[in-house]
Coordinates of C-alpha atoms and ligand atoms in Angstrom, one line a residue:
M171 CA 192.9 95.5 -108.8
A172 CA 196.1 96.0 -110.0
A173 CA 197.7 92.6 -107.5
A174 CA 195.1 90.8 -108.8
G175 CA 196.1 92.1 -112.5
S176 CA 199.7 91.1 -111.7
A177 CA 198.8 87.8 -110.2
V178 CA 196.5 86.6 -112.4
G179 CA 198.8 85.8 -115.5
L180 CA 200.9 83.4 -117.7
G181 CA 201.3 81.2 -113.5
S182 CA 197.4 80.0 -114.0
I183 CA 196.9 80.2 -117.5
W184 CA 200.1 78.2 -118.7
K185 CA 202.2 76.8 -116.5
F186 CA 199.5 75.0 -113.6
P187 CA 198.6 73.1 -116.4
Y188 CA 201.2 71.5 -117.1
I189 CA 202.6 71.6 -113.9
V190 CA 199.8 69.3 -113.0
G191 CA 199.7 67.0 -115.7
E192 CA 203.5 65.9 -115.1
N193 CA 202.9 65.5 -111.0
G194 CA 199.7 63.2 -111.7
G195 CA 196.1 65.6 -111.2
G196 CA 194.0 65.8 -107.7
A197 CA 196.4 65.2 -105.2
F198 CA 198.5 67.7 -106.5
I199 CA 195.8 70.0 -106.3
I200 CA 195.1 69.2 -103.0
L201 CA 198.0 70.2 -101.7
Y202 CA 198.2 73.5 -104.6
I203 CA 195.3 75.4 -102.9
V204 CA 195.9 73.7 -98.8
C205 CA 199.7 75.7 -99.6
S206 CA 197.9 79.2 -100.9
M207 CA 195.7 79.1 -98.3
I208 CA 197.9 77.8 -95.2
F209 CA 201.0 79.0 -96.1
G210 CA 199.9 82.1 -98.9
L211 CA 197.4 83.5 -97.0
P212 CA 200.0 85.0 -94.3
L213 CA 202.6 85.3 -96.0
V214 CA 201.2 87.5 -99.4
M215 CA 200.0 89.7 -96.0
N216 CA 203.7 89.9 -94.3
E217 CA 204.5 91.0 -98.1
F218 CA 201.7 93.8 -98.2
L219 CA 202.5 94.5 -95.1
V220 CA 206.3 95.0 -95.6
G221 CA 205.4 97.3 -98.1
K222 CA 202.7 99.8 -97.0
L223 CA 204.5 100.0 -93.1
S224 CA 207.9 101.1 -94.6
G225 CA 206.7 102.4 -97.9
K226 CA 209.7 101.1 -99.8
S227 CA 210.5 98.7 -102.8
A228 CA 212.3 95.2 -102.0
Y229 CA 215.2 97.2 -101.5
G230 CA 214.7 99.8 -99.2
A231 CA 212.4 97.8 -97.3
F232 CA 214.3 95.3 -94.8
R233 CA 216.8 98.0 -94.1
A234 CA 213.5 100.4 -93.0
L235 CA 211.6 97.8 -90.8
S236 CA 215.0 95.3 -88.7
G237 CA 216.6 98.8 -88.4
S238 CA 219.8 97.5 -90.0
G239 CA 221.6 96.1 -93.1
R240 CA 222.0 92.8 -92.1
W241 CA 219.2 91.7 -94.5
Q242 CA 220.6 94.0 -97.5
W243 CA 222.1 90.9 -99.3
F244 CA 218.8 89.0 -99.2
A245 CA 216.8 92.3 -101.4
W246 CA 219.6 91.3 -102.8
L247 CA 218.7 87.7 -103.6
T248 CA 215.0 89.1 -104.4
M249 CA 216.1 91.7 -107.2
V250 CA 217.9 88.3 -109.1
S251 CA 215.0 86.3 -108.7
V252 CA 212.9 88.6 -110.8
M253 CA 215.3 89.2 -113.7
L254 CA 215.5 85.6 -113.7
L255 CA 211.5 84.4 -113.8
M256 CA 211.8 87.4 -116.2
S257 CA 214.5 85.5 -118.5
F258 CA 212.1 82.8 -119.2
Y259 CA 208.7 84.3 -118.9
F260 CA 208.8 86.7 -121.6
V261 CA 209.1 84.1 -124.0
V262 CA 206.6 82.3 -122.1
T263 CA 204.7 86.1 -123.5
G264 CA 205.7 86.2 -126.6
W265 CA 204.1 82.9 -127.3
C266 CA 201.3 84.0 -126.5
F267 CA 201.7 87.1 -129.6
F268 CA 203.2 84.9 -131.7
Y269 CA 199.7 82.0 -131.6
L270 CA 197.6 85.3 -131.0
V271 CA 199.2 86.6 -134.6
E272 CA 198.8 82.9 -135.7
A273 CA 195.2 82.2 -134.8
A274 CA 194.5 85.5 -136.6
S275 CA 195.6 84.2 -139.9
N276 CA 193.7 81.3 -139.1
T277 CA 197.0 78.9 -139.0
F278 CA 195.3 76.1 -136.6
A279 CA 191.9 75.4 -138.6
N280 CA 191.4 72.2 -139.3
M281 CA 195.2 70.7 -138.1
D282 CA 194.6 67.8 -136.2
S283 CA 196.8 67.6 -132.4
Q284 CA 199.3 65.7 -133.9
A285 CA 199.7 68.9 -136.4
L286 CA 199.1 71.6 -133.1
M287 CA 202.2 69.7 -131.4
T288 CA 204.2 69.6 -134.1
Y289 CA 203.7 72.4 -135.0
F290 CA 204.3 74.1 -131.6
R291 CA 207.9 72.0 -131.4
T292 CA 208.7 73.8 -135.0
F293 CA 207.6 76.5 -133.8
E294 CA 210.4 76.1 -130.1
R295 CA 213.4 75.9 -132.8
H296 CA 213.0 78.4 -134.7
A297 CA 215.5 80.8 -132.5
P298 CA 214.5 84.5 -134.6
L299 CA 211.1 84.0 -135.1
M300 CA 211.0 83.2 -130.9
T301 CA 213.6 86.3 -130.1
I302 CA 211.6 89.3 -131.9
Y303 CA 208.0 88.3 -130.2
A304 CA 209.6 87.7 -127.0
I305 CA 211.8 91.5 -127.4
I306 CA 208.2 92.9 -129.1
A307 CA 206.7 91.9 -125.2
I308 CA 209.9 93.5 -123.9
V309 CA 209.5 96.4 -125.4
L310 CA 205.6 96.9 -124.9
T311 CA 206.2 96.3 -121.0
A312 CA 208.7 99.0 -120.9
S313 CA 206.8 101.1 -123.1
V314 CA 204.7 101.5 -120.6
L315 CA 206.8 102.7 -118.0
W316 CA 208.0 105.1 -119.7
F317 CA 205.6 106.5 -120.8
D318 CA 203.7 106.5 -117.2
V319 CA 200.3 104.2 -118.7
N320 CA 199.7 102.0 -115.6
K321 CA 197.2 104.5 -115.2
G322 CA 195.4 103.7 -118.4
I323 CA 196.4 99.8 -118.3
E324 CA 194.9 99.5 -114.7
R325 CA 191.7 101.2 -116.4
L326 CA 191.6 99.3 -119.1
S327 CA 192.4 95.6 -117.9
K328 CA 189.6 96.3 -115.2
I329 CA 187.8 95.7 -118.1
L330 CA 189.6 93.2 -119.7
M331 CA 190.2 90.2 -116.4
P332 CA 186.6 90.2 -116.3
L333 CA 186.3 89.4 -119.9
L334 CA 188.7 86.5 -119.4
F335 CA 187.4 85.0 -116.8
L336 CA 184.2 85.5 -118.4
M337 CA 186.2 83.2 -121.6
L338 CA 187.4 80.8 -119.2
I339 CA 184.0 80.1 -117.7
L340 CA 182.4 79.2 -120.9
M341 CA 184.8 77.3 -122.4
A342 CA 185.1 75.0 -119.0
F343 CA 181.1 74.7 -119.0
H344 CA 181.5 73.4 -122.9
M345 CA 184.8 71.2 -122.3
V346 CA 182.0 69.0 -120.5
F347 CA 180.1 68.1 -122.8
L348 CA 183.0 67.0 -125.1
D349 CA 183.7 62.9 -125.3
G350 CA 186.6 62.4 -122.9
G351 CA 185.9 65.2 -121.2
I352 CA 184.5 63.7 -118.1
T353 CA 187.8 61.8 -118.2
G354 CA 189.5 64.9 -118.0
L355 CA 187.5 66.4 -114.9
R356 CA 188.6 62.7 -113.2
F357 CA 192.2 63.2 -113.5
L358 CA 191.7 67.0 -111.7
F359 CA 190.2 66.2 -109.4
E360 CA 189.7 62.5 -107.9
P361 CA 192.7 62.6 -106.0
D362 CA 194.9 59.2 -105.9
F363 CA 197.6 60.4 -103.1
S364 CA 199.8 57.9 -103.8
K365 CA 201.2 59.9 -106.6
L366 CA 202.5 62.6 -103.2
T367 CA 206.3 62.3 -103.2
P368 CA 208.7 64.7 -101.7
K369 CA 209.2 65.9 -104.7
V370 CA 206.1 66.8 -105.7
I371 CA 205.2 68.7 -102.2
L372 CA 207.9 71.2 -103.4
E373 CA 206.5 71.6 -107.0
A374 CA 203.2 72.3 -105.4
V375 CA 204.5 74.7 -102.7
G376 CA 206.4 76.1 -105.5
L377 CA 203.6 76.6 -107.6
S378 CA 201.9 77.9 -105.4
F379 CA 204.0 80.7 -104.2
F380 CA 204.6 81.1 -108.5
T381 CA 201.2 81.8 -109.0
L382 CA 200.9 84.3 -106.5
S383 CA 203.9 86.3 -106.6
L384 CA 204.7 85.3 -103.6
G385 CA 209.0 85.3 -102.6
I386 CA 210.7 87.8 -104.3
G387 CA 209.6 91.1 -103.2
A388 CA 207.2 92.0 -105.9
L389 CA 204.1 92.6 -103.5
I390 CA 206.3 94.2 -100.9
T391 CA 206.4 97.0 -104.0
Y392 CA 202.4 97.3 -103.9
G393 CA 202.1 97.7 -101.1
G394 CA 204.6 100.2 -100.7
Y395 CA 202.1 101.8 -102.6
M396 CA 198.8 101.0 -100.8
P397 CA 196.7 103.5 -99.5
K398 CA 196.7 103.7 -95.2
E399 CA 193.2 102.9 -95.0
Q400 CA 193.3 100.2 -97.5
N401 CA 193.0 96.7 -96.1
V402 CA 195.6 94.1 -96.5
T403 CA 194.0 91.3 -94.9
T404 CA 190.6 91.8 -97.9
T405 CA 193.6 92.5 -100.4
S406 CA 195.2 89.2 -99.9
I407 CA 192.1 87.1 -99.6
Q408 CA 190.6 87.9 -103.1
M409 CA 194.4 87.8 -104.2
I410 CA 194.3 84.4 -103.6
V411 CA 190.6 83.3 -104.5
L412 CA 191.4 84.8 -108.0
V413 CA 194.2 83.2 -108.9
I414 CA 193.3 79.6 -108.0
V415 CA 189.8 79.6 -109.1
V416 CA 191.7 80.7 -112.7
S417 CA 194.0 78.5 -112.1
L418 CA 191.3 76.2 -111.6
L419 CA 189.5 76.9 -114.7
S420 CA 192.2 76.7 -116.7
G421 CA 192.9 73.8 -115.9
M422 CA 189.4 72.8 -115.9
I423 CA 190.3 73.7 -120.4
V424 CA 193.3 72.2 -120.3
F425 CA 192.2 68.9 -118.6
P426 CA 189.2 67.7 -121.5
A427 CA 191.4 68.3 -124.3
V428 CA 193.4 66.6 -123.4
F429 CA 191.5 63.5 -122.9
A430 CA 188.9 64.4 -126.0
Y431 CA 191.8 64.9 -128.9
G432 CA 194.6 63.1 -127.8
F433 CA 197.2 64.5 -126.1
S434 CA 199.0 63.5 -123.2
P435 CA 198.6 65.2 -119.6
T436 CA 202.7 64.8 -119.3
E437 CA 203.3 67.0 -122.5
G438 CA 205.5 69.3 -120.5
P439 CA 205.7 73.7 -121.4
E440 CA 203.9 73.3 -124.0
L441 CA 200.8 71.8 -122.5
T442 CA 198.3 74.6 -123.2
F443 CA 199.4 76.1 -126.3
V444 CA 199.2 72.1 -128.1
T445 CA 195.7 72.0 -126.2
L446 CA 193.6 75.5 -127.0
P447 CA 194.2 75.4 -130.5
A448 CA 192.0 72.2 -130.5
V449 CA 189.7 73.8 -128.2
F450 CA 188.5 76.5 -130.1
Q451 CA 188.3 74.9 -133.8
H452 CA 184.9 73.1 -131.6
M453 CA 183.9 76.4 -129.9
F454 CA 181.2 78.5 -132.0
S455 CA 183.2 80.8 -134.1
P456 CA 186.7 79.2 -134.3
T457 CA 188.4 82.3 -135.5
L458 CA 187.3 85.5 -133.5
T459 CA 186.7 82.6 -130.2
S460 CA 190.8 82.0 -130.5
V461 CA 191.4 85.8 -131.0
S462 CA 189.7 86.9 -128.3
F463 CA 191.3 84.3 -126.2
F464 CA 194.5 85.0 -126.9
A465 CA 194.6 88.8 -127.2
L466 CA 193.0 88.1 -123.3
M467 CA 195.7 86.0 -122.2
C468 CA 198.1 88.2 -124.5
V469 CA 197.0 91.1 -122.3
A470 CA 197.2 88.8 -119.1
A471 CA 200.3 88.0 -119.8
L472 CA 201.5 91.9 -119.5
T473 CA 199.6 92.9 -116.5
S474 CA 201.9 90.5 -114.7
T475 CA 205.6 91.0 -116.9
I476 CA 204.6 95.4 -116.7
S477 CA 204.3 94.2 -112.3
M478 CA 207.3 92.5 -112.5
M479 CA 209.1 95.3 -114.3
E480 CA 208.4 97.1 -111.9
V481 CA 209.3 96.0 -109.0
I482 CA 213.0 96.4 -110.5
V483 CA 213.1 99.8 -111.9
A484 CA 211.6 100.9 -108.7
F485 CA 215.0 98.8 -107.5
V486 CA 217.0 100.2 -109.2
C487 CA 215.9 103.9 -108.5
E488 CA 216.0 103.4 -104.8
A489 CA 219.6 101.9 -104.7
T490 CA 221.0 104.5 -107.1
A491 CA 219.6 107.3 -105.0
E492 CA 222.9 106.5 -103.0
T493 CA 225.8 106.5 -105.0
K494 CA 227.3 108.8 -106.8
R495 CA 225.3 108.1 -110.6
P496 CA 221.1 107.8 -108.9
L497 CA 219.2 106.5 -111.9
N498 CA 215.4 108.0 -112.8
R499 CA 212.7 106.0 -114.3
H500 CA 213.4 106.2 -117.7
Q501 CA 217.0 105.4 -117.8
S502 CA 216.2 102.3 -115.5
V503 CA 213.4 101.3 -117.3
I504 CA 215.7 101.2 -120.5
L505 CA 218.7 100.1 -118.6
V506 CA 216.6 97.0 -117.5
A507 CA 215.4 96.1 -120.6
A508 CA 217.9 96.4 -122.3
I509 CA 219.7 93.3 -120.2
Q510 CA 216.2 91.5 -120.4
I511 CA 216.7 91.4 -124.0
V512 CA 220.5 89.8 -123.9
T513 CA 218.5 87.3 -120.7
N514 CA 216.1 86.2 -123.1
T515 CA 217.6 85.8 -126.5
L516 CA 219.9 83.6 -124.4
C517 CA 218.0 81.4 -123.2
I518 CA 216.1 81.0 -127.0
L519 CA 219.6 80.5 -128.1
S520 CA 220.6 77.9 -125.1
M521 CA 216.5 75.9 -125.7
T522 CA 216.8 76.4 -129.4
G523 CA 220.2 74.4 -129.5
T524 CA 220.9 77.5 -131.7
V525 CA 224.1 77.6 -129.7
S526 CA 224.4 74.1 -128.0
W527 CA 227.2 75.1 -125.5
L528 CA 224.4 77.3 -123.9
T529 CA 223.6 74.5 -121.1
V530 CA 223.6 74.0 -117.1
M531 CA 223.8 70.6 -115.8
G532 CA 222.4 69.3 -119.1
N533 CA 219.3 71.5 -118.9
N534 CA 218.9 74.6 -121.5
F535 CA 218.8 78.4 -120.1
F536 CA 214.7 78.5 -120.3
D537 CA 214.1 75.3 -118.4
A538 CA 216.6 76.0 -115.9
A539 CA 215.3 79.4 -115.3
N540 CA 212.1 78.2 -115.1
D541 CA 212.8 75.2 -112.3
L542 CA 215.2 77.4 -110.5
V543 CA 213.6 80.1 -109.7
T544 CA 210.4 79.1 -109.1
D545 CA 211.4 75.3 -107.0
V546 CA 214.6 76.9 -106.0
L547 CA 214.4 80.8 -105.5
I548 CA 210.4 81.8 -104.6
P549 CA 210.5 79.4 -101.8
I550 CA 214.4 80.5 -100.6
G551 CA 212.5 83.8 -101.1
A552 CA 209.7 83.7 -98.9
L553 CA 210.9 81.4 -96.1
G554 CA 213.6 84.5 -95.4
M555 CA 210.4 86.5 -95.7
A556 CA 208.8 85.0 -92.9
V557 CA 211.7 84.5 -90.9
F558 CA 213.0 88.0 -91.7
T559 CA 209.3 89.4 -90.2
G560 CA 208.6 86.7 -87.4
W561 CA 212.2 87.0 -85.8
F562 CA 213.9 90.7 -87.0
V563 CA 211.7 93.1 -86.9
P564 CA 210.8 94.9 -84.1
K565 CA 206.8 94.2 -82.1
A566 CA 207.0 97.9 -82.0
R567 CA 206.9 98.5 -85.6
Y568 CA 203.2 95.8 -85.7
Q569 CA 201.5 98.9 -83.1
G570 CA 198.2 99.8 -84.7
S571 CA 198.1 97.2 -87.1
R572 CA 195.7 95.2 -86.2
V573 CA 196.8 92.6 -88.9
A574 CA 200.3 91.2 -86.2
S575 CA 197.8 90.0 -83.8
F576 CA 199.7 86.6 -82.4
I577 CA 198.9 83.9 -84.7
Y578 CA 200.2 85.6 -87.2
L579 CA 203.7 85.9 -85.2
V580 CA 203.0 81.9 -84.4
I581 CA 202.8 81.8 -87.9
L582 CA 205.0 83.8 -89.4
R583 CA 207.8 82.7 -86.5
W584 CA 207.1 79.0 -86.2
L585 CA 204.9 77.5 -88.8
V586 CA 205.9 78.6 -92.2
P587 CA 210.0 78.5 -91.5
I588 CA 209.3 74.6 -90.0
A589 CA 207.2 73.6 -92.9
L590 CA 209.3 75.0 -95.8
I591 CA 212.4 74.0 -94.6
I592 CA 210.9 70.2 -93.2
I593 CA 209.7 70.0 -96.9
F594 CA 213.1 71.5 -98.9
L595 CA 215.4 68.8 -96.8
N596 CA 212.5 66.2 -97.4
S597 CA 212.9 67.0 -101.4
A598 CA 216.6 66.8 -101.2
K599 CA 216.4 63.5 -99.8
I600 CA 218.0 65.1 -96.4
I601 CA 215.1 64.0 -93.9
Ligands
LIG995 N1 202.0 85.2 -110.2 C1 202.4 85.5 -111.8 C2 201.5 84.8 -112.6 O1 201.2 83.8 -112.2 C3 203.8 85.1 -112.6 C4 204.4 86.7 -110.9 C5 205.6 85.3 -110.3 C6 205.3 88.0 -111.0 N2 206.2 86.8 -109.4 C7 205.7 88.3 -110.0 C8 204.0 89.2 -111.9 C9 205.7 89.4 -109.8 C10 204.5 89.8 -111.0 C11 205.9 90.4 -109.9 O2 202.1 84.3 -114.0

C-alpha cells in the first residue's frame, strides 16, 4: 500500500495527460503500457529485492550486495536525482494546494476555457504566490517525517486513495456522455503509429519509469522496510496495474474535456490544471466535487513527496552515520527541507522569469529539471540498477529467493540493458 501511495501521484494525474497529449495519444499509450509491463515489472521487482536483501537504503544497499564500494558513485547519483525531482515536484504540489483553495472560494465558476487558461498563466507568473504554496507543501511533508506520523498518514491514505480512485472512475464515466467525449477517447485509444519517433519512444520509457517511481532508489528504500514474508512479485504486479489504471483514468477525464471544451492537447504542463475546473463546472455540485477532487489530489501528491523525502532522509542518516558528524532523523529532515525550499524557490524564480538569468541552455529550471529527471536520470538509473543486479551481485546472494530465477537474470542482464541502450542511442540520433 505504501509503495502504491508513493507511486500514484502527480505522475499519473498531472504528467501523464500532458505528455500523452504532446506525443499524439494512442500509439504513445500502447508504448507506455508495454514498457511498464516488460521493463517495469522486472525493474520494480529488482529494486524491491535489492532493498529487501540488503535491508538498507540506496546508500548502503549497493555496497552490501556487491561487497565493494565501486558502486558508491551510483548511489550518490540516485540521491542527486531524487533531490532534483523534488525541486519541481513540490512546485506542482503547490499548484494543487492553490487550486484546492481557489476551488473552495468558487473562483472557477462560470469561467470559460479561455479564462481558465489565462487564470493559470497569470498564476504561473506570480512568483510569491507559487513560492508560498510550494513552501507549504515542503513544510507539510517535512512535518510528517519530523513527527513520525507516517503510519497515521498511511492509514488515512488507505481510505482516501480508494476514494480518489472512485472519483476518477465516476468522472471518466461522466465524460463519455459529453459532446466531444468520444473524440477524446479516440485520441487516447486509436493508435497512429506514424507518430512514433525515437524521441517519443524515450519519452514513453521515461514517463513509465517516472510514474512507477523507478530508477532513483526509492523502491530500494521501500524494499528495505519490507517484511521477510512479503511477496515481491505480487506487490510489484499490483503496484504496476494500479499505476497504469490511474494514469489511463486521468487521461479518460482530461482528453474528452480537451475536445469538449476547446482546449489543445498539446497545452503542456498546465493541461490538467486548466481542464479539470472546466469538467467540474458541468458536474453535480461543482464546488463540492472540485474541492473534494483537489483535496484528494493534494493527498496523492503528498504521499509521493513524503516518500521522496523519506528516501533522502534515510540516505543522509546512513551516509553521515560513518562520519564524525552523524545526523539524526530530525536534523536530516531540517537539512533536506531547507535545501528544497531553496531549490524550489530557484525553480519558481526561473520559470516566472523573475530572475531572467536563471536558465540552463535556454530552458527555465522547472522545464530543465523536469526533462532531465524524466528523460535522462531515471532511465539511466534504471539501466544502472539492471546492470548492477545482472552483473555485479554474486548469484549466491539470491539463493533462497524464488524471484531470482534464470529468466529474471536473463532479463536484467541482457534484455533491459540492451533495449535501453538502443533506445538511448536511437533518440540521440547515434544509431
Ligand atoms: N511515481 C510518482 C508519481 O507518479 C513520482 C515519483 C517518481 C516518485 N519517483 C519517485 C515518488 C520516488 C516517490 C518516490 O507521482
